[in-house]
GROMACS .gro file of C-alpha atoms in nm:
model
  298
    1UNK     CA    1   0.000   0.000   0.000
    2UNK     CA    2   0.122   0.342  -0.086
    3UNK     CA    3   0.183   0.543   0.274
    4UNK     CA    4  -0.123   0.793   0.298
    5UNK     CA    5   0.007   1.212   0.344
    6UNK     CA    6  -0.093   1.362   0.649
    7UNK     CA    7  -0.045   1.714   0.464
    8UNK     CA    8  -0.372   1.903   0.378
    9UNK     CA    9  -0.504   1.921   0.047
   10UNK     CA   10  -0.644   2.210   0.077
   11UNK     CA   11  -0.517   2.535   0.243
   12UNK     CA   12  -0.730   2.826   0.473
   13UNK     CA   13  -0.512   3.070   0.465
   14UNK     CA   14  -0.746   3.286   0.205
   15UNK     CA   15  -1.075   3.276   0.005
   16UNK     CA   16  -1.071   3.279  -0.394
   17UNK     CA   17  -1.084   3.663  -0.526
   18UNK     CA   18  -1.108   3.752  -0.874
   19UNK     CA   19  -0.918   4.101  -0.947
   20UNK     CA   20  -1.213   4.197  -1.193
   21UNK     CA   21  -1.494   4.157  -0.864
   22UNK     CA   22  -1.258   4.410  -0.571
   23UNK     CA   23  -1.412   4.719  -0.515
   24UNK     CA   24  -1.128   4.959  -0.667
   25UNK     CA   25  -0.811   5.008  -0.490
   26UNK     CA   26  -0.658   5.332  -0.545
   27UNK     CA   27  -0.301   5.428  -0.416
   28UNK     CA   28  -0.147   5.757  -0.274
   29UNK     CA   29  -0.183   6.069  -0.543
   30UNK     CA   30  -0.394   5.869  -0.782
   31UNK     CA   31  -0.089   5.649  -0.840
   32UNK     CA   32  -0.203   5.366  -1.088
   33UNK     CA   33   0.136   5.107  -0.971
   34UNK     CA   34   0.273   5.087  -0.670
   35UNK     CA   35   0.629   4.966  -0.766
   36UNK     CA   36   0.876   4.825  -0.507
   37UNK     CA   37   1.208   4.728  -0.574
   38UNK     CA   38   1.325   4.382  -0.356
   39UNK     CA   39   1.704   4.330  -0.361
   40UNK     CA   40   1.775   3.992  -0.220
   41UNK     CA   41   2.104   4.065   0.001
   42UNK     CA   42   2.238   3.700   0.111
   43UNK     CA   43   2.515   3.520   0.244
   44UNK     CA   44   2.613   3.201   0.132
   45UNK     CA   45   2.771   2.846   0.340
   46UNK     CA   46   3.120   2.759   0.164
   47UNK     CA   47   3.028   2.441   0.231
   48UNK     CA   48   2.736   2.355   0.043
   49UNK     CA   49   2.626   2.436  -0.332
   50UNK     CA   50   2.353   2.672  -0.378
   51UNK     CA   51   2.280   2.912  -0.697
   52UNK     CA   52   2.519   2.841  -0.989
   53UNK     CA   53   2.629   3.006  -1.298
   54UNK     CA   54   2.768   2.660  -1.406
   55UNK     CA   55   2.710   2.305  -1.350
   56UNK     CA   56   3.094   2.203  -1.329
   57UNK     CA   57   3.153   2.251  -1.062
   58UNK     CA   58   2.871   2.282  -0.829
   59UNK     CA   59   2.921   1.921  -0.667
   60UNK     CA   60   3.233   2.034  -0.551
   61UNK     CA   61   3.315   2.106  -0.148
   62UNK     CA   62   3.429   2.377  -0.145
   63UNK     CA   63   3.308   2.489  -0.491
   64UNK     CA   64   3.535   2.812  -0.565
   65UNK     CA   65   3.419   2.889  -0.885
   66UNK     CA   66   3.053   2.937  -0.809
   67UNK     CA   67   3.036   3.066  -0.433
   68UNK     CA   68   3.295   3.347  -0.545
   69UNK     CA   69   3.079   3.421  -0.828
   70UNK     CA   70   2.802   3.466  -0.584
   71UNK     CA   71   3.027   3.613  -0.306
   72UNK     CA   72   3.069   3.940  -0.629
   73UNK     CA   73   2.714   4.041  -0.489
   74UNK     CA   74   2.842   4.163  -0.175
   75UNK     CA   75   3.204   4.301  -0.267
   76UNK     CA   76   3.056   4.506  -0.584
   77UNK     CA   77   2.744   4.430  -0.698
   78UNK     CA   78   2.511   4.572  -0.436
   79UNK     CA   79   2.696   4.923  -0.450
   80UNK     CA   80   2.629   4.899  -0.864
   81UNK     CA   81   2.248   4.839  -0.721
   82UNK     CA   82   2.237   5.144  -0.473
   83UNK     CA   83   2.401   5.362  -0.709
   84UNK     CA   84   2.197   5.288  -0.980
   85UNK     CA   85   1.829   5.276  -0.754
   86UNK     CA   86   1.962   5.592  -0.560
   87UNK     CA   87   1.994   5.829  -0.882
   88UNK     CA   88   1.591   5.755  -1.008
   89UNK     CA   89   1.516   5.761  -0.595
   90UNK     CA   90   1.378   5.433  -0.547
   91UNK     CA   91   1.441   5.298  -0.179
   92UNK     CA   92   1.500   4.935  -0.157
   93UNK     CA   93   1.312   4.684   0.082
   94UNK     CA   94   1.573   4.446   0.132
   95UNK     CA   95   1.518   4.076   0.160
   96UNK     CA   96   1.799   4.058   0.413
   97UNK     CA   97   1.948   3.700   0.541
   98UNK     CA   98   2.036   3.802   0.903
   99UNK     CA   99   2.383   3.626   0.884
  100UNK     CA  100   2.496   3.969   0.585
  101UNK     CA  101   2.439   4.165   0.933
  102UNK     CA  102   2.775   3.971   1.116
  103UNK     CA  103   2.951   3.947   0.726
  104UNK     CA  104   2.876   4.216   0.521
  105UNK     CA  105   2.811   4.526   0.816
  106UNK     CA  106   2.894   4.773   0.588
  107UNK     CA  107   2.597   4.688   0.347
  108UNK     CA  108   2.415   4.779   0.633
  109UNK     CA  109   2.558   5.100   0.697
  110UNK     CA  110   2.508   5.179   0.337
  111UNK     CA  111   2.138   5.122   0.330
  112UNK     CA  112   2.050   5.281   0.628
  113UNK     CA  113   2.193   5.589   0.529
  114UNK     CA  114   1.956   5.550   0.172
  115UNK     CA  115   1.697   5.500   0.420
  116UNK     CA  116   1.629   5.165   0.279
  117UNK     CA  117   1.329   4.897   0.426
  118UNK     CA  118   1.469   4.551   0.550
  119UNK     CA  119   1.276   4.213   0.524
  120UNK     CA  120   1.333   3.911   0.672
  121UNK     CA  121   1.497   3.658   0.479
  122UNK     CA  122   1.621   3.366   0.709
  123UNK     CA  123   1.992   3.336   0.839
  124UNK     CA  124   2.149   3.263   0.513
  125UNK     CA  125   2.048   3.151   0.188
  126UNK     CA  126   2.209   2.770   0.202
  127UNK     CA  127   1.900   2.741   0.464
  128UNK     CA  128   1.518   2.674   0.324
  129UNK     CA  129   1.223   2.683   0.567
  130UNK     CA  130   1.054   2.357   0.559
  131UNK     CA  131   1.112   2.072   0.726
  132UNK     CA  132   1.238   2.197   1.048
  133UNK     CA  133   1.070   2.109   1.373
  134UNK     CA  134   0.842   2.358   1.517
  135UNK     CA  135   1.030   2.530   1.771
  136UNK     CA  136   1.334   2.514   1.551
  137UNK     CA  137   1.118   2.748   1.295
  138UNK     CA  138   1.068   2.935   1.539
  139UNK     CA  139   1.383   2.993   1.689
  140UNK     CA  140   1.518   3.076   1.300
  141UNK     CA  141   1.213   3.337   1.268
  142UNK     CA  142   1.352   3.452   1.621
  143UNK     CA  143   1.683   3.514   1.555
  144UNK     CA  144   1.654   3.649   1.213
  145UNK     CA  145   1.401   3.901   1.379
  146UNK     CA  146   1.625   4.030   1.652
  147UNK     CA  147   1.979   4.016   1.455
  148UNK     CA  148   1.847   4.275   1.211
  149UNK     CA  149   1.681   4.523   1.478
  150UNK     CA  150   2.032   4.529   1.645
  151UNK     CA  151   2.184   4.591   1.355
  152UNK     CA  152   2.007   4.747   1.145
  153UNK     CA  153   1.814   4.992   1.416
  154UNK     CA  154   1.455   4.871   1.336
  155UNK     CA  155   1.246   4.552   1.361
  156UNK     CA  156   1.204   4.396   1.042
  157UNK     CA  157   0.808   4.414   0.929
  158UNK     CA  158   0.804   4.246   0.607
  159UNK     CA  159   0.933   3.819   0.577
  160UNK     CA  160   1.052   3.685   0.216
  161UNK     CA  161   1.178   3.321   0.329
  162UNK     CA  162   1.481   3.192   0.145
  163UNK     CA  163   1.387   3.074  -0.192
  164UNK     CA  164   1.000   3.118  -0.074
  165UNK     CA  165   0.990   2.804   0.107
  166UNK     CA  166   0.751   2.758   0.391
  167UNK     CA  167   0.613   2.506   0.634
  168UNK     CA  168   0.270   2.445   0.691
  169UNK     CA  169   0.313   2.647   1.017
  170UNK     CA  170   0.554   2.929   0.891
  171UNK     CA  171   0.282   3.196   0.920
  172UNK     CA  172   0.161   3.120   1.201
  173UNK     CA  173   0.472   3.166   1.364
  174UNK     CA  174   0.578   3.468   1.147
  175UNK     CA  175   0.241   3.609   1.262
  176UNK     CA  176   0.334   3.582   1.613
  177UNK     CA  177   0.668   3.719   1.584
  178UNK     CA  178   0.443   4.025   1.490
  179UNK     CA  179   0.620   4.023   1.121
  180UNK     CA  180   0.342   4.199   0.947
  181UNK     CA  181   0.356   4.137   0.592
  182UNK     CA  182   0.526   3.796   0.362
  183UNK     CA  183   0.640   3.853   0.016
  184UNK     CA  184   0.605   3.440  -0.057
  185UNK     CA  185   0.335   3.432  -0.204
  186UNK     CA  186   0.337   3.514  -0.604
  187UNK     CA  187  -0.076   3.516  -0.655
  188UNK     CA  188  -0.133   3.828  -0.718
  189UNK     CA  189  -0.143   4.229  -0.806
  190UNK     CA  190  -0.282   4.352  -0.528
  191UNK     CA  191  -0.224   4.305  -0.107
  192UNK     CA  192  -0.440   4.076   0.051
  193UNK     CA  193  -0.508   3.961   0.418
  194UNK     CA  194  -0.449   3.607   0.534
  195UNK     CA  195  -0.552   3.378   0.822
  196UNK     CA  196  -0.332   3.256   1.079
  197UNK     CA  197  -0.399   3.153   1.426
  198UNK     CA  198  -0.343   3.477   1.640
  199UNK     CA  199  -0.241   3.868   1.477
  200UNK     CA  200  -0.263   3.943   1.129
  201UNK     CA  201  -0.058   3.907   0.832
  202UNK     CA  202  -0.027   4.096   0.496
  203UNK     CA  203   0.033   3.888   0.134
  204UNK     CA  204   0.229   4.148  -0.108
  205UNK     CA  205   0.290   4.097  -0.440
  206UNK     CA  206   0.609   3.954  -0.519
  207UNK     CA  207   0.719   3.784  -0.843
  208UNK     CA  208   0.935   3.503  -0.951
  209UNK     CA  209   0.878   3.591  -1.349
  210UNK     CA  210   0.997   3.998  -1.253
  211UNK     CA  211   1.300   3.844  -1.108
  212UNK     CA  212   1.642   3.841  -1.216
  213UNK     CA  213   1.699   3.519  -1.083
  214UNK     CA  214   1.467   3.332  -1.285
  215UNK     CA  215   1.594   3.545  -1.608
  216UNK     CA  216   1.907   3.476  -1.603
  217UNK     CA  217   2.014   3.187  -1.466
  218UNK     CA  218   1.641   2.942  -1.594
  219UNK     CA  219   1.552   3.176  -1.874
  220UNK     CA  220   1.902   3.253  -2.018
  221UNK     CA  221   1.759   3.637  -2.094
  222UNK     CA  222   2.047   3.897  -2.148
  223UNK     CA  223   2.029   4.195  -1.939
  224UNK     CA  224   1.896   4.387  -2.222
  225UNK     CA  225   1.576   4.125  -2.263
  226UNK     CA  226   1.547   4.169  -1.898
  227UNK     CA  227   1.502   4.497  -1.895
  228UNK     CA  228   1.225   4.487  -2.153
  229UNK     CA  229   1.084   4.232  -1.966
  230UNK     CA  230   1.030   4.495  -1.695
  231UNK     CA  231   0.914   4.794  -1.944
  232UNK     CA  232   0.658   4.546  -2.067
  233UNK     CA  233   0.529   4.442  -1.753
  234UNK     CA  234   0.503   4.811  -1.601
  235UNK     CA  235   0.337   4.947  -1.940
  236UNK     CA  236   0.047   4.701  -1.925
  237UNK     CA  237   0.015   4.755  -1.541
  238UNK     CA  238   0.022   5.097  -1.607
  239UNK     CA  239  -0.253   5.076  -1.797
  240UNK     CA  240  -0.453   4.814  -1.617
  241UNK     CA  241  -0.377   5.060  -1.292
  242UNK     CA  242  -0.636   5.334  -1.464
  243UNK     CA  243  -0.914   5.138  -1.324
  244UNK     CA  244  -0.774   4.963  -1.017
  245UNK     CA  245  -0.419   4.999  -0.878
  246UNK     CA  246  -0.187   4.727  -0.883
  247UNK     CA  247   0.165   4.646  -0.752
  248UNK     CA  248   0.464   4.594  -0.932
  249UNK     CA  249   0.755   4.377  -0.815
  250UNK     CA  250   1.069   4.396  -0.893
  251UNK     CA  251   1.299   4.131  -0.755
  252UNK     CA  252   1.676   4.148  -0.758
  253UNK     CA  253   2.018   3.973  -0.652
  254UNK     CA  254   2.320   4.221  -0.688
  255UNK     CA  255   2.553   3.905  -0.790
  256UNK     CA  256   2.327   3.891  -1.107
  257UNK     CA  257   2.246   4.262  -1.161
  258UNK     CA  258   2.562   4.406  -1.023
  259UNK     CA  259   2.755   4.304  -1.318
  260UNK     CA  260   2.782   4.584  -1.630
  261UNK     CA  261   2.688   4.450  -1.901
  262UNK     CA  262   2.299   4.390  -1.698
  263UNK     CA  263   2.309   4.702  -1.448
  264UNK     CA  264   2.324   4.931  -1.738
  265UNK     CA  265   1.988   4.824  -1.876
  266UNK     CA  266   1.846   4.793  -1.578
  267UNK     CA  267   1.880   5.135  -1.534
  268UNK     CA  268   1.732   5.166  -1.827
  269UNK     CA  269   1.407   5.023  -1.726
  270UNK     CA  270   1.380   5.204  -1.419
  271UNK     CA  271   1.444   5.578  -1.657
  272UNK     CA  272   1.099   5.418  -1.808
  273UNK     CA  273   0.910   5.402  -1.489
  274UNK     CA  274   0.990   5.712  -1.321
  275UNK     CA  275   0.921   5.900  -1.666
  276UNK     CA  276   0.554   5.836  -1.581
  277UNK     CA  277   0.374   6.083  -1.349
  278UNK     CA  278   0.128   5.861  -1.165
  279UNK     CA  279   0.389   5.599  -1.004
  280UNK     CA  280   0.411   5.556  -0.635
  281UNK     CA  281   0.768   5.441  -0.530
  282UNK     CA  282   0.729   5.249  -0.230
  283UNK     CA  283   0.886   5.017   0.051
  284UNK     CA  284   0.689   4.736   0.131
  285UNK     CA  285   0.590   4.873   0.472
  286UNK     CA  286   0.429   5.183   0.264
  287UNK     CA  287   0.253   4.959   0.060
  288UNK     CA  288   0.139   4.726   0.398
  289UNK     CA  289   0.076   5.014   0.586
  290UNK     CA  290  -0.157   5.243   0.302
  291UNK     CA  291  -0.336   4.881   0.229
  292UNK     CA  292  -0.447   4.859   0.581
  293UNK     CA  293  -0.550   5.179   0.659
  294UNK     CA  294  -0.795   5.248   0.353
  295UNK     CA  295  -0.913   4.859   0.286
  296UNK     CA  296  -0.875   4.652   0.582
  297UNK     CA  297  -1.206   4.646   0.809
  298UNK     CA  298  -1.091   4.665   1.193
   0.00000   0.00000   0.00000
């Protein structure tokens, strides 16, 4: 006999909502998008393989060639990112693995004086959320909580879990942490409120498609295709945005978008965006936080 799953079919955390039957959402200033930029700042274990730019030798312990190629994101790619993002005056929300605070302070430093927004985002991106035992997810969700507000000066409100893996129980517990918004699920245009046992907890539109990571590395696009990839998505937003307002992800990793030859056209795309008049350029906790106020129902 085949060994019956004790996981749920089914799922509670939200009812079905078609976009076309919402009342209209509109966004501050008669914005039509609502764009926030994600930059995924992460630290890597030497000792494991993770994301590769080749397959040769990503079996390898240690495996030089690809953690160093990842390990670019933090010596020069994320400045690339903040120069670039700081001169159209877009302020990241940073999907921030807690272990950059003890490696990489001076990334830190460096947003906090753009007055960036950080996001949960585990302890390091070798790490997925899944099968740990309870308490252990909750110790991770713990720790990742209380390393950035020491370092960083703030408690982090927003959660993006490390390659959006969750448990069946991971928003419970990030709920009761009191993180107040998750970027995991990719469902949607708009916010939208889901269940968990005690608190309350924000969905916000992220995307895996708007995503550099998923470009690049799955899709083989060039940095030039990217970056239509983003004009394209914005325009019809844009458009759809006239009658309802919509959110607009974009989701980046400054080992992949730090380089040249793909930072130049993504500052290309983002000339596109902010040549448009009614675009709000938000942090997720402006986005959370105008959502709540003017839609939720206390």
């Amino acid at each position: 006999m085949s060994e019956v799953s004790t996981a749920p079919q089914h799922h509670d955390r939200f009812d079905y909502s078609a976009i076309i039957d919402r009342p209209p959402l509109r966004w501050p200033g008669g914005a039509r998008v609502a764009v926030w930029i994600v930059p995924n700042v992460e630290h890597f274990l030497f000792d494991r393989p993770s994301s590769s730019i080749t397959q040769l030798t990503a079996g390898f312990v240690p495996d030089v060639l690809n953690y160093s190629w990842r390990d670019f994101g933090a010596r020069v790619g994320i400045w690339r990112l903040m120069e670039v993002m700081e001169k159209y005056g877009v302020k990241g929300t940073v999907a921030l693995n807690s272990d950059v605070c003890e490696h990489y302070p001076r990334i830190i430093e460096a947003g906090k004086a753009l007055g960036w927004e950080w996001m949960g985002h585990g302890t390091n991106n070798s790490t997925m959320i899944n099968g740990q035992p309870e308490e252990e997810e909750r110790q991770i969700v713990r720790t990742v909580i209380e390393t950035i507000e020491r370092s960083a000066g703030k408690k982090p409100r927003g959660w993006l879990s490390p390659g959006l893996t969750e448990s069946h129980r991971s928003l419970d517990l990030l709920a009761e942490a009191g993180i107040e918004y998750v970027a995991n699920w990719v469902n949607d245009e708009q916010p939208y409120p889901m269940r968990v046992k005690s608190g309350s907890i924000l969905s916000l539109p992220y995307s895996v498609e708007i995503n550099d990571f998923a470009a690049f590395l799955e899709q083989g696009q060039s940095g030039e295709a990217f970056a239509q990839t983003i004009r394209d998505q914005f325009d019809v937003l844009y458009e759809d945005g006239a009658q309802t307002g919509r959110v607009m992800a974009i989701c980046l990793h400054p080992f992949l978008i730090g380089h040249p030859h793909r930072s130049k056209h993504f500052a290309s795309a983002l000339a596109h965006i902010t040549s448009r008049r009614e675009v709000w350029l938000a942090t997720g906790g402006e986005i959370a936080d105008w959502y709540k106020r003017n839609y939720l129902k206390n």
